[in-house]
Amino acid sequence: MKAALMQLADSLGFALCRIAPAGRPPHAAEFRRWLDEGCAGEMEWMARNADRRTDPDAVLPGVKSIVVLALNYWQGAEPNPAQGRVARYAWNLDYHDFIVPKLQQIEAFLEAHGGTQRGYADTGPVLERDFAALAGIGWQGKSTLLVSPKLGKWFFLAEVLTTLELEPDEPLPDRCGTCTRCIAACPTHAITAPHRLDARLCLAYQTIENKGPIPEELRPLLGGRVYGCDECAAACPWNRFAQVSHEAAFMARDAVKMSLREWLALDEEQFRTLFRGSPIKRIKRRGFLRNVCVALGNTGTAADLPALEIAANDPEPLIAEHACWALQQIRHRA
Ligand code: SF4
Ligand code: SF4
């Protein structure tokens, strides 16, 4: 049955499928400390279901095994590195929407063998990196991201909790060794120690999860990033083993290749049309244009001033305030 499950996962396009025993996740206590220290920032939903996150049995009573799946999304070279930068995972379709139908097929398979299941793609109350490490998908790198010796850092994780008792796989040894490249690459020093991330300093958090103003001291560190940050992931030497994904759904859509000024001119409807089905739609026009203003403030020239002056009068105060900041930065440089 396990062999048939692996075959099914392979046919659905998952690069890896391995099994973890469903016990208490090894970093449960550390996760609670991290929450207590406020490192989750405004991600209050993490604290709200902390009990469930640290106990798979509270998510699915009677759970015995966790099927962990990895989907490769490495696309090769960046399409246009001169433009505003979007994290690779968000270059096209929202992976949640993409993975869920695949998970449903895994769940149906397990159900046919008598199991009860819950499947999640980053959306569930599960410390998924812990179980992925237990299952031997990879090890938890010093950046806190999972590193796979086969896929590097460029893969999505998903998991199916099941009441079936499946033979667990072996974890992999930690192969970070003396490397500290991910820590050195972080522009904001958000990786405060090996395996420890302060989300409040992380540019992925600031550009996506933060719904309000970006703290002024962090704005210059955003560079040209407009959605997420890949620096610590890109620094990992294990990426040399990454293979280009055959999945067209992850290849960059034209909308992520536009210039910062073109993005700044988007109205609500244009924004929704361009980013339909993309993770970027989550932060809405107000969040995206806020980030675009900061990126222009960091990388723009006098030629960008007229577009920013229009944005400084945007009816959305968040955009207007960040446009004013960007105007000041460019004028200061000029
Ligand atoms: S995503 Fe960027 S800001 Fe966040 S920890 Fe990694 S390098 Fe630092
Ligand atoms: S960059 Fe180095 S330290 Fe960081 S996760 Fe990769 S191997 Fe580990």
GROMACS .gro file of N, CA and C in nm, residues 184-274:
model
  273
  184ALA      N    1   2.409   3.511   0.670
  184ALA     CA    2   2.482   3.628   0.618
  184ALA      C    3   2.404   3.698   0.507
  185ALA      N    4   2.322   3.622   0.433
  185ALA     CA    5   2.253   3.681   0.317
  185ALA      C    6   2.132   3.764   0.357
  186CYS      N    7   2.083   3.747   0.479
  186CYS     CA    8   1.958   3.815   0.516
  186CYS      C    9   1.980   3.965   0.531
  187PRO      N   10   1.908   4.045   0.452
  187PRO     CA   11   1.932   4.190   0.455
  187PRO      C   12   1.894   4.257   0.586
  188THR      N   13   1.807   4.193   0.666
  188THR     CA   14   1.758   4.260   0.787
  188THR      C   15   1.805   4.192   0.916
  189HIS      N   16   1.890   4.092   0.904
  189HIS     CA   17   1.934   4.013   1.020
  189HIS      C   18   1.814   3.951   1.093
  190ALA      N   19   1.717   3.908   1.014
  190ALA     CA   20   1.598   3.847   1.074
  190ALA      C   21   1.628   3.707   1.130
  191ILE      N   22   1.733   3.644   1.077
  191ILE     CA   23   1.773   3.514   1.134
  191ILE      C   24   1.868   3.550   1.249
  192THR      N   25   1.809   3.558   1.368
  192THR     CA   26   1.882   3.614   1.481
  192THR      C   27   1.985   3.515   1.539
  193ALA      N   28   1.969   3.389   1.508
  193ALA     CA   29   2.063   3.284   1.548
  193ALA      C   30   2.030   3.165   1.459
  194PRO      N   31   2.119   3.066   1.449
  194PRO     CA   32   2.084   2.949   1.367
  194PRO      C   33   1.949   2.892   1.411
  195HIS      N   34   1.862   2.865   1.317
  195HIS     CA   35   1.731   2.805   1.339
  195HIS      C   36   1.634   2.899   1.413
  196ARG      N   37   1.660   3.027   1.407
  196ARG     CA   38   1.572   3.119   1.480
  196ARG      C   39   1.543   3.243   1.394
  197LEU      N   40   1.415   3.263   1.368
  197LEU     CA   41   1.375   3.372   1.279
  197LEU      C   42   1.281   3.467   1.352
  198ASP      N   43   1.313   3.595   1.349
  198ASP     CA   44   1.220   3.694   1.404
  198ASP      C   45   1.138   3.745   1.286
  199ALA      N   46   1.013   3.697   1.278
  199ALA     CA   47   0.930   3.730   1.160
  199ALA      C   48   0.912   3.880   1.145
  200ARG      N   49   0.914   3.953   1.255
  200ARG     CA   50   0.890   4.098   1.247
  200ARG      C   51   0.996   4.168   1.164
  201LEU      N   52   1.115   4.108   1.158
  201LEU     CA   53   1.223   4.169   1.079
  201LEU      C   54   1.229   4.115   0.937
  202CYS      N   55   1.153   4.009   0.913
  202CYS     CA   56   1.164   3.939   0.784
  202CYS      C   57   1.087   4.015   0.675
  203LEU      N   58   1.150   4.032   0.560
  203LEU     CA   59   1.087   4.107   0.452
  203LEU      C   60   0.970   4.032   0.390
  204ALA      N   61   0.970   3.900   0.401
  204ALA     CA   62   0.854   3.824   0.353
  204ALA      C   63   0.733   3.860   0.440
  205TYR      N   64   0.755   3.866   0.571
  205TYR     CA   65   0.647   3.905   0.662
  205TYR      C   66   0.604   4.050   0.635
  206GLN      N   67   0.702   4.138   0.623
  206GLN     CA   68   0.668   4.281   0.607
  206GLN      C   69   0.594   4.308   0.477
  207THR      N   70   0.629   4.239   0.370
  207THR     CA   71   0.565   4.268   0.241
  207THR      C   72   0.434   4.191   0.222
  208ILE      N   73   0.411   4.087   0.303
  208ILE     CA   74   0.291   4.005   0.281
  208ILE      C   75   0.197   4.006   0.403
  209GLU      N   76   0.250   3.973   0.519
  209GLU     CA   77   0.162   3.958   0.636
  209GLU      C   78   0.127   4.092   0.701
  210ASN      N   79   0.221   4.184   0.698
  210ASN     CA   80   0.196   4.315   0.760
  210ASN      C   81   0.093   4.391   0.676
  211LYS      N   82  -0.017   4.425   0.737
  211LYS     CA   83  -0.124   4.493   0.662
  211LYS      C   84  -0.113   4.646   0.673
  212GLY      N   85  -0.027   4.693   0.761
  212GLY     CA   86  -0.016   4.838   0.783
  212GLY      C   87   0.111   4.895   0.721
  213PRO      N   88   0.157   5.006   0.775
  213PRO     CA   89   0.279   5.067   0.721
  213PRO      C   90   0.401   4.978   0.746
  214ILE      N   91   0.493   4.981   0.654
  214ILE     CA   92   0.620   4.909   0.674
  214ILE      C   93   0.708   5.000   0.762
  215PRO      N   94   0.766   4.945   0.870
  215PRO     CA   95   0.848   5.030   0.957
  215PRO      C   96   0.956   5.104   0.876
  216GLU      N   97   0.971   5.233   0.903
  216GLU     CA   98   1.061   5.316   0.820
  216GLU      C   99   1.204   5.264   0.820
  217GLU      N  100   1.248   5.208   0.935
  217GLU     CA  101   1.387   5.163   0.941
  217GLU      C  102   1.411   5.041   0.850
  218LEU      N  103   1.302   4.968   0.818
  218LEU     CA  104   1.319   4.851   0.732
  218LEU      C  105   1.303   4.884   0.584
  219ARG      N  106   1.238   4.997   0.553
  219ARG     CA  107   1.207   5.028   0.413
  219ARG      C  108   1.331   5.028   0.323
  220PRO      N  109   1.441   5.092   0.362
  220PRO     CA  110   1.556   5.091   0.271
  220PRO      C  111   1.610   4.949   0.245
  221LEU      N  112   1.583   4.857   0.340
  221LEU     CA  113   1.638   4.721   0.326
  221LEU      C  114   1.555   4.635   0.230
  222LEU      N  115   1.439   4.685   0.194
  222LEU     CA  116   1.353   4.611   0.100
  222LEU      C  117   1.413   4.606  -0.039
  223GLY      N  118   1.499   4.702  -0.072
  223GLY     CA  119   1.554   4.707  -0.208
  223GLY      C  120   1.440   4.714  -0.308
  224GLY      N  121   1.444   4.628  -0.410
  224GLY     CA  122   1.339   4.628  -0.512
  224GLY      C  123   1.235   4.521  -0.489
  225ARG      N  124   1.230   4.462  -0.369
  225ARG     CA  125   1.136   4.351  -0.346
  225ARG      C  126   0.994   4.405  -0.330
  226VAL      N  127   0.899   4.343  -0.397
  226VAL     CA  128   0.760   4.388  -0.386
  226VAL      C  129   0.668   4.280  -0.330
  227TYR      N  130   0.717   4.157  -0.323
  227TYR     CA  131   0.633   4.051  -0.264
  227TYR      C  132   0.727   3.938  -0.221
  228GLY      N  133   0.746   3.926  -0.090
  228GLY     CA  134   0.829   3.819  -0.036
  228GLY      C  135   0.977   3.847  -0.055
  229CYS      N  136   1.056   3.751  -0.013
  229CYS     CA  137   1.202   3.764  -0.020
  229CYS      C  138   1.260   3.624  -0.033
  230ASP      N  139   1.356   3.608  -0.123
  230ASP     CA  140   1.417   3.476  -0.146
  230ASP      C  141   1.563   3.471  -0.105
  231GLU      N  142   1.613   3.575  -0.039
  231GLU     CA  143   1.759   3.583  -0.019
  231GLU      C  144   1.817   3.463   0.056
  232CYS      N  145   1.753   3.429   0.170
  232CYS     CA  146   1.812   3.320   0.249
  232CYS      C  147   1.800   3.187   0.175
  233ALA      N  148   1.689   3.171   0.102
  233ALA     CA  149   1.670   3.047   0.025
  233ALA      C  150   1.773   3.040  -0.088
  234ALA      N  151   1.792   3.152  -0.156
  234ALA     CA  152   1.881   3.152  -0.274
  234ALA      C  153   2.027   3.131  -0.235
  235ALA      N  154   2.060   3.165  -0.109
  235ALA     CA  155   2.201   3.156  -0.066
  235ALA      C  156   2.245   3.012  -0.041
  236CYS      N  157   2.150   2.920  -0.032
  236CYS     CA  158   2.184   2.784   0.014
  236CYS      C  159   2.261   2.706  -0.092
  237PRO      N  160   2.378   2.653  -0.057
  237PRO     CA  161   2.456   2.579  -0.158
  237PRO      C  162   2.387   2.451  -0.205
  238TRP      N  163   2.291   2.401  -0.128
  238TRP     CA  164   2.223   2.278  -0.170
  238TRP      C  165   2.132   2.301  -0.291
  239ASN      N  166   2.111   2.428  -0.327
  239ASN     CA  167   2.029   2.455  -0.446
  239ASN      C  168   2.095   2.404  -0.574
  240ARG      N  169   2.223   2.371  -0.565
  240ARG     CA  170   2.288   2.323  -0.688
  240ARG      C  171   2.226   2.192  -0.735
  241PHE      N  172   2.153   2.126  -0.648
  241PHE     CA  173   2.088   2.001  -0.688
  241PHE      C  174   1.946   2.022  -0.739
  242ALA      N  175   1.899   2.148  -0.736
  242ALA     CA  176   1.760   2.174  -0.780
  242ALA      C  177   1.746   2.149  -0.930
  243GLN      N  178   1.636   2.088  -0.966
  243GLN     CA  179   1.606   2.059  -1.108
  243GLN      C  180   1.492   2.151  -1.150
  244VAL      N  181   1.495   2.198  -1.274
  244VAL     CA  182   1.387   2.285  -1.320
  244VAL      C  183   1.256   2.206  -1.323
  245SER      N  184   1.152   2.267  -1.264
  245SER     CA  185   1.020   2.202  -1.259
  245SER      C  186   0.957   2.200  -1.398
  246HIS      N  187   0.882   2.093  -1.427
  246HIS     CA  188   0.813   2.085  -1.556
  246HIS      C  189   0.675   2.148  -1.547
  247GLU      N  190   0.641   2.202  -1.431
  247GLU     CA  191   0.505   2.250  -1.408
  247GLU      C  192   0.488   2.394  -1.460
  248ALA      N  193   0.408   2.407  -1.564
  248ALA     CA  194   0.388   2.539  -1.627
  248ALA      C  195   0.322   2.637  -1.530
  249ALA      N  196   0.245   2.585  -1.433
  249ALA     CA  197   0.172   2.672  -1.340
  249ALA      C  198   0.265   2.757  -1.254
  250PHE      N  199   0.395   2.723  -1.248
  250PHE     CA  200   0.487   2.799  -1.164
  250PHE      C  201   0.576   2.894  -1.245
  251MET      N  202   0.566   2.888  -1.379
  251MET     CA  203   0.650   2.976  -1.462
  251MET      C  204   0.597   3.120  -1.452
  252ALA      N  205   0.688   3.217  -1.462
  252ALA     CA  206   0.649   3.356  -1.438
  252ALA      C  207   0.543   3.403  -1.538
  253ARG      N  208   0.433   3.457  -1.486
  253ARG     CA  209   0.334   3.518  -1.575
  253ARG      C  210   0.380   3.660  -1.609
  254ASP      N  211   0.324   3.715  -1.717
  254ASP     CA  212   0.369   3.846  -1.763
  254ASP      C  213   0.353   3.952  -1.654
  255ALA      N  214   0.251   3.937  -1.569
  255ALA     CA  215   0.224   4.039  -1.467
  255ALA      C  216   0.342   4.059  -1.371
  256VAL      N  217   0.424   3.954  -1.349
  256VAL     CA  218   0.536   3.972  -1.256
  256VAL      C  219   0.660   4.026  -1.328
  257LYS      N  220   0.648   4.047  -1.460
  257LYS     CA  221   0.764   4.102  -1.533
  257LYS      C  222   0.746   4.251  -1.564
  258MET      N  223   0.637   4.309  -1.516
  258MET     CA  224   0.611   4.450  -1.546
  258MET      C  225   0.705   4.541  -1.466
  259SER      N  226   0.715   4.667  -1.510
  259SER     CA  227   0.803   4.760  -1.439
  259SER      C  228   0.732   4.812  -1.314
  260LEU      N  229   0.810   4.865  -1.222
  260LEU     CA  230   0.752   4.920  -1.099
  260LEU      C  231   0.653   5.032  -1.132
  261ARG      N  232   0.687   5.113  -1.232
  261ARG     CA  233   0.598   5.224  -1.267
  261ARG      C  234   0.466   5.174  -1.326
  262GLU      N  235   0.473   5.066  -1.403
  262GLU     CA  236   0.349   5.009  -1.458
  262GLU      C  237   0.261   4.955  -1.344
  263TRP      N  238   0.324   4.893  -1.246
  263TRP     CA  239   0.246   4.843  -1.133
  263TRP      C  240   0.181   4.958  -1.056
  264LEU      N  241   0.259   5.066  -1.043
  264LEU     CA  242   0.209   5.178  -0.964
  264LEU      C  243   0.083   5.241  -1.028
  265ALA      N  244   0.067   5.223  -1.158
  265ALA     CA  245  -0.048   5.283  -1.229
  265ALA      C  246  -0.172   5.195  -1.225
  266LEU      N  247  -0.165   5.079  -1.159
  266LEU     CA  248  -0.280   4.985  -1.162
  266LEU      C  249  -0.395   5.037  -1.077
  267ASP      N  250  -0.517   5.031  -1.135
  267ASP     CA  251  -0.634   5.057  -1.050
  267ASP      C  252  -0.683   4.923  -0.995
  268GLU      N  253  -0.787   4.928  -0.913
  268GLU     CA  254  -0.836   4.806  -0.845
  268GLU      C  255  -0.866   4.694  -0.945
  269GLU      N  256  -0.937   4.731  -1.051
  269GLU     CA  257  -0.982   4.627  -1.143
  269GLU      C  258  -0.864   4.567  -1.220
  270GLN      N  259  -0.773   4.656  -1.262
  270GLN     CA  260  -0.655   4.605  -1.334
  270GLN      C  261  -0.573   4.513  -1.243
  271PHE      N  262  -0.561   4.553  -1.117
  271PHE     CA  263  -0.485   4.470  -1.022
  271PHE      C  264  -0.548   4.332  -1.010
  272ARG      N  265  -0.681   4.332  -0.993
  272ARG     CA  266  -0.751   4.203  -0.975
  272ARG      C  267  -0.737   4.116  -1.099
  273THR      N  268  -0.746   4.178  -1.217
  273THR     CA  269  -0.736   4.100  -1.341
  273THR      C  270  -0.595   4.043  -1.358
  274LEU      N  271  -0.495   4.126  -1.334
  274LEU     CA  272  -0.357   4.081  -1.355
  274LEU      C  273  -0.317   3.968  -1.261
   0.00000   0.00000   0.00000
